[in-house]
Amino acid sequence: LTAEHLFDEWIVPMASPKLFGRRRKPKSNELGDWPLIGESDDDNARWRRWFAQFGGTPPRRYAASFTEAELLHRAAAEGIGIVLGRMILAKPLIDNGSLVVLTQQRMPAGYSHYLVYPQRSAQHPPLLAFRQWLHPEIRKYLSAERGKKTKPI
């Protein structure tokens, strides 16, 4: 098999704008004072890493916990709390204004995306056409993310 690395994924705190009302968005070290949405399948290890890296105190209890990224993002979009969202998966909700990124700081999500195919298919015309379309789309996405001034840790 051939595995082409496409890009790494990042997580950042994000929430619905309606969660804040007229209040200002919290800073990284204040997130523990807000309702947070946890990940029940990893015992909130990402949130613990976040607070260890950027300061603040994790909450004793989370407003809600989910095991699926889509559920985490949807709960945040409904205003339940702040989530450590996966940028690529939350992009449609960010683009339509349902979620806003709360800080320029970000952490590696621990996920990378690859295009994987059998070596014998490397010159297959449909795969070549897909790759020819995919690579510029990824460059466009990565360029837009860099332009948003998010700083990797």
Short mmCIF file of N, CA and C in Angstrom, two decimals:
data_model
loop_
_atom_site.label_atom_id
_atom_site.label_comp_id
_atom_site.label_asym_id
_atom_site.label_seq_id
_atom_site.Cartn_x
_atom_site.Cartn_y
_atom_site.Cartn_z
N LEU A 1 0.83 -1.19 0.00
CA LEU A 1 0.00 0.00 0.00
C LEU A 1 0.87 1.24 0.00
N THR A 2 0.36 2.27 -0.63
CA THR A 2 0.99 3.59 -0.60
C THR A 2 0.15 4.47 0.31
N ALA A 3 0.82 5.18 1.21
CA ALA A 3 0.12 6.10 2.12
C ALA A 3 0.76 7.47 1.98
N GLU A 4 0.03 8.40 1.40
CA GLU A 4 0.51 9.77 1.24
C GLU A 4 -0.02 10.61 2.41
N HIS A 5 0.89 11.16 3.19
CA HIS A 5 0.47 12.04 4.28
C HIS A 5 -0.10 13.32 3.67
N LEU A 6 -1.32 13.67 4.08
CA LEU A 6 -1.96 14.86 3.55
C LEU A 6 -1.83 16.04 4.51
N PHE A 7 -2.22 15.84 5.77
CA PHE A 7 -2.07 16.90 6.76
C PHE A 7 -2.35 16.34 8.15
N ASP A 8 -1.86 17.08 9.15
CA ASP A 8 -2.12 16.75 10.55
C ASP A 8 -3.33 17.55 11.01
N GLU A 9 -4.00 17.04 12.02
CA GLU A 9 -5.19 17.70 12.52
C GLU A 9 -4.90 18.38 13.86
N TRP A 10 -5.60 19.48 14.11
CA TRP A 10 -5.41 20.30 15.31
C TRP A 10 -6.72 20.43 16.06
N ILE A 11 -6.61 20.60 17.37
CA ILE A 11 -7.79 20.87 18.19
C ILE A 11 -7.64 22.25 18.84
N VAL A 12 -8.78 22.91 18.97
CA VAL A 12 -8.83 24.23 19.60
C VAL A 12 -10.15 24.35 20.36
N PRO A 13 -10.19 25.18 21.39
CA PRO A 13 -11.46 25.43 22.07
C PRO A 13 -12.39 26.21 21.13
N MET A 14 -13.62 25.76 21.06
CA MET A 14 -14.63 26.44 20.23
C MET A 14 -15.98 26.30 20.89
N ALA A 15 -16.86 27.24 20.56
CA ALA A 15 -18.19 27.25 21.16
C ALA A 15 -19.14 28.03 20.27
N SER A 16 -20.41 27.92 20.58
CA SER A 16 -21.42 28.72 19.90
C SER A 16 -21.32 30.16 20.39
N PRO A 17 -21.46 31.13 19.50
CA PRO A 17 -21.47 32.53 19.95
C PRO A 17 -22.59 32.81 20.94
N LYS A 18 -23.69 32.04 20.88
CA LYS A 18 -24.80 32.28 21.80
C LYS A 18 -24.48 31.87 23.23
N LEU A 19 -23.42 31.10 23.44
CA LEU A 19 -23.01 30.74 24.80
C LEU A 19 -22.56 31.97 25.59
N PHE A 20 -22.01 32.95 24.89
CA PHE A 20 -21.42 34.10 25.56
C PHE A 20 -22.37 35.28 25.74
N GLY A 21 -23.39 35.37 24.92
CA GLY A 21 -24.30 36.51 25.03
C GLY A 21 -23.51 37.80 24.91
N ARG A 22 -23.63 38.64 25.92
CA ARG A 22 -22.92 39.93 25.92
C ARG A 22 -21.57 39.84 26.63
N ARG A 23 -21.26 38.68 27.19
CA ARG A 23 -19.98 38.52 27.88
C ARG A 23 -18.85 38.30 26.88
N ARG A 24 -17.65 38.63 27.29
CA ARG A 24 -16.49 38.42 26.42
C ARG A 24 -16.13 36.93 26.41
N LYS A 25 -15.49 36.52 25.35
CA LYS A 25 -15.02 35.15 25.26
C LYS A 25 -13.92 34.93 26.29
N PRO A 26 -13.85 33.73 26.88
CA PRO A 26 -12.81 33.48 27.88
C PRO A 26 -11.44 33.33 27.26
N LYS A 27 -10.43 33.63 28.06
CA LYS A 27 -9.04 33.37 27.68
C LYS A 27 -8.75 31.90 27.98
N SER A 28 -7.66 31.40 27.46
CA SER A 28 -7.31 29.98 27.64
C SER A 28 -7.30 29.56 29.09
N ASN A 29 -6.72 30.38 29.96
CA ASN A 29 -6.61 29.99 31.36
C ASN A 29 -7.92 30.17 32.13
N GLU A 30 -8.97 30.67 31.49
CA GLU A 30 -10.28 30.85 32.13
C GLU A 30 -11.30 29.80 31.68
N LEU A 31 -10.91 28.93 30.78
CA LEU A 31 -11.88 27.98 30.22
C LEU A 31 -12.52 27.09 31.28
N GLY A 32 -11.79 26.72 32.31
CA GLY A 32 -12.33 25.85 33.35
C GLY A 32 -13.47 26.48 34.14
N ASP A 33 -13.65 27.79 34.01
CA ASP A 33 -14.75 28.49 34.68
C ASP A 33 -16.03 28.47 33.86
N TRP A 34 -15.98 27.93 32.68
CA TRP A 34 -17.12 27.87 31.77
C TRP A 34 -17.59 26.42 31.64
N PRO A 35 -18.81 26.21 31.16
CA PRO A 35 -19.25 24.82 30.93
C PRO A 35 -18.44 24.20 29.78
N LEU A 36 -17.80 23.09 30.08
CA LEU A 36 -16.98 22.40 29.08
C LEU A 36 -17.65 21.09 28.69
N ILE A 37 -17.47 20.73 27.44
CA ILE A 37 -17.97 19.46 26.93
C ILE A 37 -16.78 18.52 26.85
N GLY A 38 -16.89 17.38 27.52
CA GLY A 38 -15.79 16.44 27.60
C GLY A 38 -15.92 15.28 26.63
N GLU A 39 -14.86 14.50 26.59
CA GLU A 39 -14.83 13.28 25.78
C GLU A 39 -14.80 12.10 26.73
N SER A 40 -15.88 11.39 26.80
CA SER A 40 -16.00 10.31 27.78
C SER A 40 -15.13 9.10 27.45
N ASP A 41 -14.74 8.94 26.20
CA ASP A 41 -13.95 7.75 25.86
C ASP A 41 -12.47 7.88 26.19
N ASP A 42 -11.99 9.09 26.49
CA ASP A 42 -10.57 9.22 26.87
C ASP A 42 -10.42 9.87 28.25
N ASP A 43 -11.49 9.87 29.04
CA ASP A 43 -11.48 10.44 30.39
C ASP A 43 -10.97 11.88 30.37
N ASN A 44 -11.34 12.60 29.32
CA ASN A 44 -11.01 14.03 29.18
C ASN A 44 -9.50 14.31 29.17
N ALA A 45 -8.73 13.38 28.65
CA ALA A 45 -7.27 13.55 28.58
C ALA A 45 -6.88 14.78 27.76
N ARG A 46 -7.63 15.07 26.70
CA ARG A 46 -7.29 16.25 25.89
C ARG A 46 -7.46 17.53 26.69
N TRP A 47 -8.55 17.60 27.46
CA TRP A 47 -8.73 18.79 28.29
C TRP A 47 -7.61 18.89 29.32
N ARG A 48 -7.21 17.79 29.91
CA ARG A 48 -6.12 17.83 30.89
C ARG A 48 -4.82 18.31 30.24
N ARG A 49 -4.55 17.82 29.04
CA ARG A 49 -3.38 18.28 28.28
C ARG A 49 -3.48 19.78 27.99
N TRP A 50 -4.68 20.22 27.62
CA TRP A 50 -4.88 21.64 27.31
C TRP A 50 -4.54 22.51 28.53
N PHE A 51 -5.11 22.17 29.68
CA PHE A 51 -4.87 22.97 30.88
C PHE A 51 -3.41 22.89 31.32
N ALA A 52 -2.78 21.74 31.16
CA ALA A 52 -1.36 21.62 31.51
C ALA A 52 -0.51 22.51 30.61
N GLN A 53 -0.87 22.60 29.35
CA GLN A 53 -0.10 23.39 28.39
C GLN A 53 -0.36 24.89 28.50
N PHE A 54 -1.63 25.28 28.67
CA PHE A 54 -2.00 26.69 28.56
C PHE A 54 -2.47 27.32 29.87
N GLY A 55 -2.50 26.56 30.93
CA GLY A 55 -2.88 27.11 32.23
C GLY A 55 -4.37 26.99 32.50
N GLY A 56 -4.72 27.29 33.73
CA GLY A 56 -6.11 27.15 34.15
C GLY A 56 -6.32 25.85 34.88
N THR A 57 -7.53 25.68 35.35
CA THR A 57 -7.87 24.49 36.14
C THR A 57 -9.04 23.77 35.48
N PRO A 58 -8.92 22.48 35.25
CA PRO A 58 -10.05 21.74 34.68
C PRO A 58 -11.23 21.74 35.65
N PRO A 59 -12.43 21.66 35.14
CA PRO A 59 -13.59 21.62 36.02
C PRO A 59 -13.69 20.29 36.76
N ARG A 60 -14.42 20.29 37.85
CA ARG A 60 -14.68 19.02 38.54
C ARG A 60 -15.63 18.15 37.74
N ARG A 61 -16.58 18.81 37.08
CA ARG A 61 -17.56 18.10 36.26
C ARG A 61 -17.70 18.81 34.93
N TYR A 62 -18.02 18.05 33.93
CA TYR A 62 -18.23 18.61 32.59
C TYR A 62 -19.73 18.76 32.36
N ALA A 63 -20.09 19.76 31.55
CA ALA A 63 -21.51 20.01 31.25
C ALA A 63 -22.13 18.82 30.54
N ALA A 64 -21.35 18.15 29.73
CA ALA A 64 -21.79 16.95 29.00
C ALA A 64 -20.54 16.24 28.52
N SER A 65 -20.67 14.97 28.19
CA SER A 65 -19.57 14.19 27.63
C SER A 65 -20.10 13.33 26.50
N PHE A 66 -19.31 13.21 25.45
CA PHE A 66 -19.68 12.41 24.29
C PHE A 66 -18.47 11.63 23.82
N THR A 67 -18.71 10.60 23.03
CA THR A 67 -17.62 9.79 22.49
C THR A 67 -17.34 10.10 21.03
N GLU A 68 -18.26 10.72 20.34
CA GLU A 68 -18.11 10.99 18.91
C GLU A 68 -17.82 12.47 18.66
N ALA A 69 -16.87 12.76 17.79
CA ALA A 69 -16.50 14.14 17.48
C ALA A 69 -17.70 14.93 16.96
N GLU A 70 -18.49 14.32 16.11
CA GLU A 70 -19.66 15.02 15.55
C GLU A 70 -20.62 15.44 16.66
N LEU A 71 -20.84 14.57 17.64
CA LEU A 71 -21.72 14.91 18.76
C LEU A 71 -21.12 16.04 19.61
N LEU A 72 -19.82 16.01 19.82
CA LEU A 72 -19.15 17.08 20.55
C LEU A 72 -19.38 18.42 19.86
N HIS A 73 -19.15 18.45 18.55
CA HIS A 73 -19.30 19.70 17.79
C HIS A 73 -20.75 20.17 17.78
N ARG A 74 -21.68 19.26 17.60
CA ARG A 74 -23.11 19.64 17.56
C ARG A 74 -23.58 20.16 18.92
N ALA A 75 -23.12 19.53 19.99
CA ALA A 75 -23.49 20.00 21.33
C ALA A 75 -22.96 21.41 21.56
N ALA A 76 -21.73 21.66 21.15
CA ALA A 76 -21.17 23.01 21.29
C ALA A 76 -21.95 24.00 20.44
N ALA A 77 -22.31 23.62 19.22
CA ALA A 77 -23.07 24.51 18.34
C ALA A 77 -24.44 24.85 18.92
N GLU A 78 -24.99 23.96 19.74
CA GLU A 78 -26.28 24.21 20.39
C GLU A 78 -26.15 25.08 21.64
N GLY A 79 -24.91 25.40 22.02
CA GLY A 79 -24.70 26.28 23.16
C GLY A 79 -24.56 25.58 24.49
N ILE A 80 -24.33 24.28 24.50
CA ILE A 80 -24.21 23.53 25.75
C ILE A 80 -22.92 23.87 26.49
N GLY A 81 -21.84 24.14 25.73
CA GLY A 81 -20.57 24.46 26.37
C GLY A 81 -19.46 24.61 25.36
N ILE A 82 -18.25 24.63 25.87
CA ILE A 82 -17.04 24.78 25.06
C ILE A 82 -16.45 23.39 24.82
N VAL A 83 -16.02 23.17 23.61
CA VAL A 83 -15.45 21.87 23.23
C VAL A 83 -14.04 22.08 22.69
N LEU A 84 -13.18 21.10 22.89
CA LEU A 84 -11.92 21.06 22.16
C LEU A 84 -12.23 20.41 20.83
N GLY A 85 -12.49 21.23 19.84
CA GLY A 85 -12.97 20.73 18.56
C GLY A 85 -11.86 20.44 17.58
N ARG A 86 -12.12 19.48 16.73
CA ARG A 86 -11.19 19.12 15.66
C ARG A 86 -11.46 20.06 14.49
N MET A 87 -10.45 20.85 14.13
CA MET A 87 -10.62 21.92 13.15
C MET A 87 -11.24 21.44 11.83
N ILE A 88 -10.74 20.38 11.26
CA ILE A 88 -11.25 19.95 9.96
C ILE A 88 -12.69 19.46 10.05
N LEU A 89 -13.03 18.78 11.12
CA LEU A 89 -14.39 18.27 11.25
C LEU A 89 -15.39 19.37 11.60
N ALA A 90 -14.93 20.39 12.31
CA ALA A 90 -15.82 21.49 12.72
C ALA A 90 -15.88 22.60 11.67
N LYS A 91 -15.09 22.52 10.63
CA LYS A 91 -15.01 23.59 9.64
C LYS A 91 -16.37 24.04 9.10
N PRO A 92 -17.27 23.15 8.73
CA PRO A 92 -18.58 23.62 8.25
C PRO A 92 -19.34 24.44 9.30
N LEU A 93 -19.24 24.05 10.56
CA LEU A 93 -19.93 24.78 11.63
C LEU A 93 -19.25 26.12 11.92
N ILE A 94 -17.94 26.17 11.74
CA ILE A 94 -17.21 27.43 11.89
C ILE A 94 -17.56 28.35 10.72
N ASP A 95 -17.55 27.80 9.52
CA ASP A 95 -17.83 28.60 8.32
C ASP A 95 -19.24 29.19 8.34
N ASN A 96 -20.22 28.46 8.90
CA ASN A 96 -21.59 29.00 8.90
C ASN A 96 -21.91 29.81 10.16
N GLY A 97 -20.92 29.99 11.04
CA GLY A 97 -21.10 30.83 12.22
C GLY A 97 -21.69 30.13 13.42
N SER A 98 -21.93 28.83 13.33
CA SER A 98 -22.49 28.08 14.47
C SER A 98 -21.47 27.91 15.58
N LEU A 99 -20.19 27.86 15.22
CA LEU A 99 -19.10 27.76 16.19
C LEU A 99 -18.08 28.85 15.92
N VAL A 100 -17.46 29.34 16.99
CA VAL A 100 -16.34 30.28 16.86
C VAL A 100 -15.15 29.70 17.61
N VAL A 101 -13.98 29.91 17.04
CA VAL A 101 -12.73 29.50 17.68
C VAL A 101 -12.41 30.53 18.74
N LEU A 102 -12.05 30.08 19.95
CA LEU A 102 -11.90 30.98 21.08
C LEU A 102 -10.49 31.48 21.32
N THR A 103 -9.50 30.85 20.75
CA THR A 103 -8.13 31.24 21.01
C THR A 103 -7.27 30.94 19.80
N GLN A 104 -6.15 31.62 19.71
CA GLN A 104 -5.20 31.34 18.64
C GLN A 104 -4.35 30.13 18.96
N GLN A 105 -4.34 29.69 20.20
CA GLN A 105 -3.55 28.53 20.59
C GLN A 105 -4.24 27.26 20.11
N ARG A 106 -3.43 26.27 19.78
CA ARG A 106 -3.97 24.99 19.33
C ARG A 106 -3.03 23.88 19.73
N MET A 107 -3.56 22.66 19.73
CA MET A 107 -2.77 21.47 20.07
C MET A 107 -2.95 20.42 18.98
N PRO A 108 -1.95 19.57 18.80
CA PRO A 108 -2.14 18.46 17.87
C PRO A 108 -3.28 17.56 18.35
N ALA A 109 -4.11 17.15 17.43
CA ALA A 109 -5.25 16.30 17.77
C ALA A 109 -4.86 14.84 17.93
N GLY A 110 -3.71 14.48 17.41
CA GLY A 110 -3.31 13.08 17.44
C GLY A 110 -3.85 12.31 16.24
N TYR A 111 -4.36 13.04 15.26
CA TYR A 111 -4.88 12.44 14.04
C TYR A 111 -4.17 13.06 12.85
N SER A 112 -3.91 12.26 11.86
CA SER A 112 -3.39 12.75 10.59
C SER A 112 -4.24 12.14 9.49
N HIS A 113 -4.24 12.79 8.36
CA HIS A 113 -5.04 12.31 7.23
C HIS A 113 -4.11 11.88 6.11
N TYR A 114 -4.44 10.75 5.53
CA TYR A 114 -3.63 10.14 4.49
C TYR A 114 -4.51 9.72 3.33
N LEU A 115 -3.94 9.71 2.16
CA LEU A 115 -4.55 9.09 1.00
C LEU A 115 -3.86 7.74 0.86
N VAL A 116 -4.62 6.66 0.97
CA VAL A 116 -4.04 5.31 0.96
C VAL A 116 -4.63 4.54 -0.23
N TYR A 117 -3.73 3.90 -0.98
CA TYR A 117 -4.17 3.13 -2.13
C TYR A 117 -3.14 2.05 -2.44
N PRO A 118 -3.57 0.99 -3.12
CA PRO A 118 -2.62 -0.06 -3.50
C PRO A 118 -1.63 0.49 -4.55
N GLN A 119 -0.39 0.08 -4.44
CA GLN A 119 0.64 0.55 -5.39
C GLN A 119 0.23 0.27 -6.83
N ARG A 120 -0.46 -0.83 -7.06
CA ARG A 120 -0.85 -1.17 -8.43
C ARG A 120 -1.84 -0.17 -9.01
N SER A 121 -2.48 0.63 -8.15
CA SER A 121 -3.46 1.62 -8.62
C SER A 121 -2.85 3.01 -8.80
N ALA A 122 -1.56 3.15 -8.59
CA ALA A 122 -0.93 4.47 -8.61
C ALA A 122 -1.14 5.22 -9.92
N GLN A 123 -1.24 4.50 -11.03
CA GLN A 123 -1.43 5.16 -12.32
C GLN A 123 -2.85 5.01 -12.85
N HIS A 124 -3.76 4.58 -12.01
CA HIS A 124 -5.16 4.39 -12.40
C HIS A 124 -5.79 5.77 -12.65
N PRO A 125 -6.35 6.02 -13.84
CA PRO A 125 -6.85 7.35 -14.18
C PRO A 125 -7.83 7.97 -13.16
N PRO A 126 -8.79 7.23 -12.61
CA PRO A 126 -9.65 7.86 -11.61
C PRO A 126 -8.89 8.30 -10.35
N LEU A 127 -7.91 7.50 -9.92
CA LEU A 127 -7.11 7.89 -8.76
C LEU A 127 -6.27 9.12 -9.10
N LEU A 128 -5.67 9.14 -10.27
CA LEU A 128 -4.88 10.30 -10.67
C LEU A 128 -5.75 11.56 -10.71
N ALA A 129 -6.96 11.45 -11.22
CA ALA A 129 -7.87 12.60 -11.27
C ALA A 129 -8.24 13.05 -9.86
N PHE A 130 -8.50 12.10 -8.98
CA PHE A 130 -8.84 12.44 -7.59
C PHE A 130 -7.66 13.14 -6.91
N ARG A 131 -6.46 12.59 -7.06
CA ARG A 131 -5.27 13.21 -6.47
C ARG A 131 -5.05 14.61 -7.02
N GLN A 132 -5.26 14.75 -8.34
CA GLN A 132 -5.07 16.05 -8.97
C GLN A 132 -6.06 17.08 -8.41
N TRP A 133 -7.24 16.65 -8.05
CA TRP A 133 -8.22 17.55 -7.42
C TRP A 133 -7.91 17.74 -5.94
N LEU A 134 -7.55 16.66 -5.24
CA LEU A 134 -7.39 16.68 -3.79
C LEU A 134 -6.24 17.57 -3.31
N HIS A 135 -5.08 17.44 -3.91
CA HIS A 135 -3.91 18.17 -3.42
C HIS A 135 -4.08 19.69 -3.43
N PRO A 136 -4.63 20.30 -4.48
CA PRO A 136 -4.87 21.76 -4.42
C PRO A 136 -5.92 22.13 -3.36
N GLU A 137 -6.91 21.28 -3.15
CA GLU A 137 -7.92 21.56 -2.12
C GLU A 137 -7.28 21.57 -0.73
N ILE A 138 -6.39 20.63 -0.49
CA ILE A 138 -5.69 20.58 0.80
C ILE A 138 -4.79 21.80 0.97
N ARG A 139 -4.07 22.16 -0.09
CA ARG A 139 -3.22 23.37 0.00
C ARG A 139 -4.07 24.60 0.29
N LYS A 140 -5.23 24.69 -0.32
CA LYS A 140 -6.13 25.83 -0.09
C LYS A 140 -6.60 25.85 1.36
N TYR A 141 -6.99 24.70 1.88
CA TYR A 141 -7.44 24.59 3.27
C TYR A 141 -6.31 24.98 4.23
N LEU A 142 -5.12 24.41 4.04
CA LEU A 142 -4.00 24.69 4.93
C LEU A 142 -3.59 26.16 4.86
N SER A 143 -3.62 26.73 3.68
CA SER A 143 -3.28 28.14 3.52
C SER A 143 -4.28 29.02 4.26
N ALA A 144 -5.56 28.69 4.17
CA ALA A 144 -6.60 29.47 4.88
C ALA A 144 -6.42 29.34 6.38
N GLU A 145 -6.08 28.15 6.86
CA GLU A 145 -5.87 27.97 8.30
C GLU A 145 -4.67 28.77 8.78
N ARG A 146 -3.61 28.78 8.01
CA ARG A 146 -2.43 29.58 8.40
C ARG A 146 -2.77 31.06 8.41
N GLY A 147 -3.61 31.48 7.50
CA GLY A 147 -4.02 32.89 7.42
C GLY A 147 -4.86 33.35 8.58
N LYS A 148 -5.42 32.41 9.34
CA LYS A 148 -6.25 32.77 10.51
C LYS A 148 -5.40 33.03 11.74
N LYS A 149 -4.09 32.97 11.57
CA LYS A 149 -3.13 33.29 12.64
C LYS A 149 -3.24 32.36 13.84
N THR A 150 -3.65 31.12 13.64
CA THR A 150 -3.61 30.17 14.74
C THR A 150 -2.18 29.72 14.93
N LYS A 151 -1.75 29.68 16.17
CA LYS A 151 -0.37 29.35 16.47
C LYS A 151 -0.27 27.93 16.99
N PRO A 152 0.51 27.07 16.33
CA PRO A 152 0.68 25.73 16.89
C PRO A 152 1.52 25.81 18.15
N ILE A 153 1.33 24.83 19.04
CA ILE A 153 2.13 24.80 20.27
C ILE A 153 3.48 24.20 19.97
#
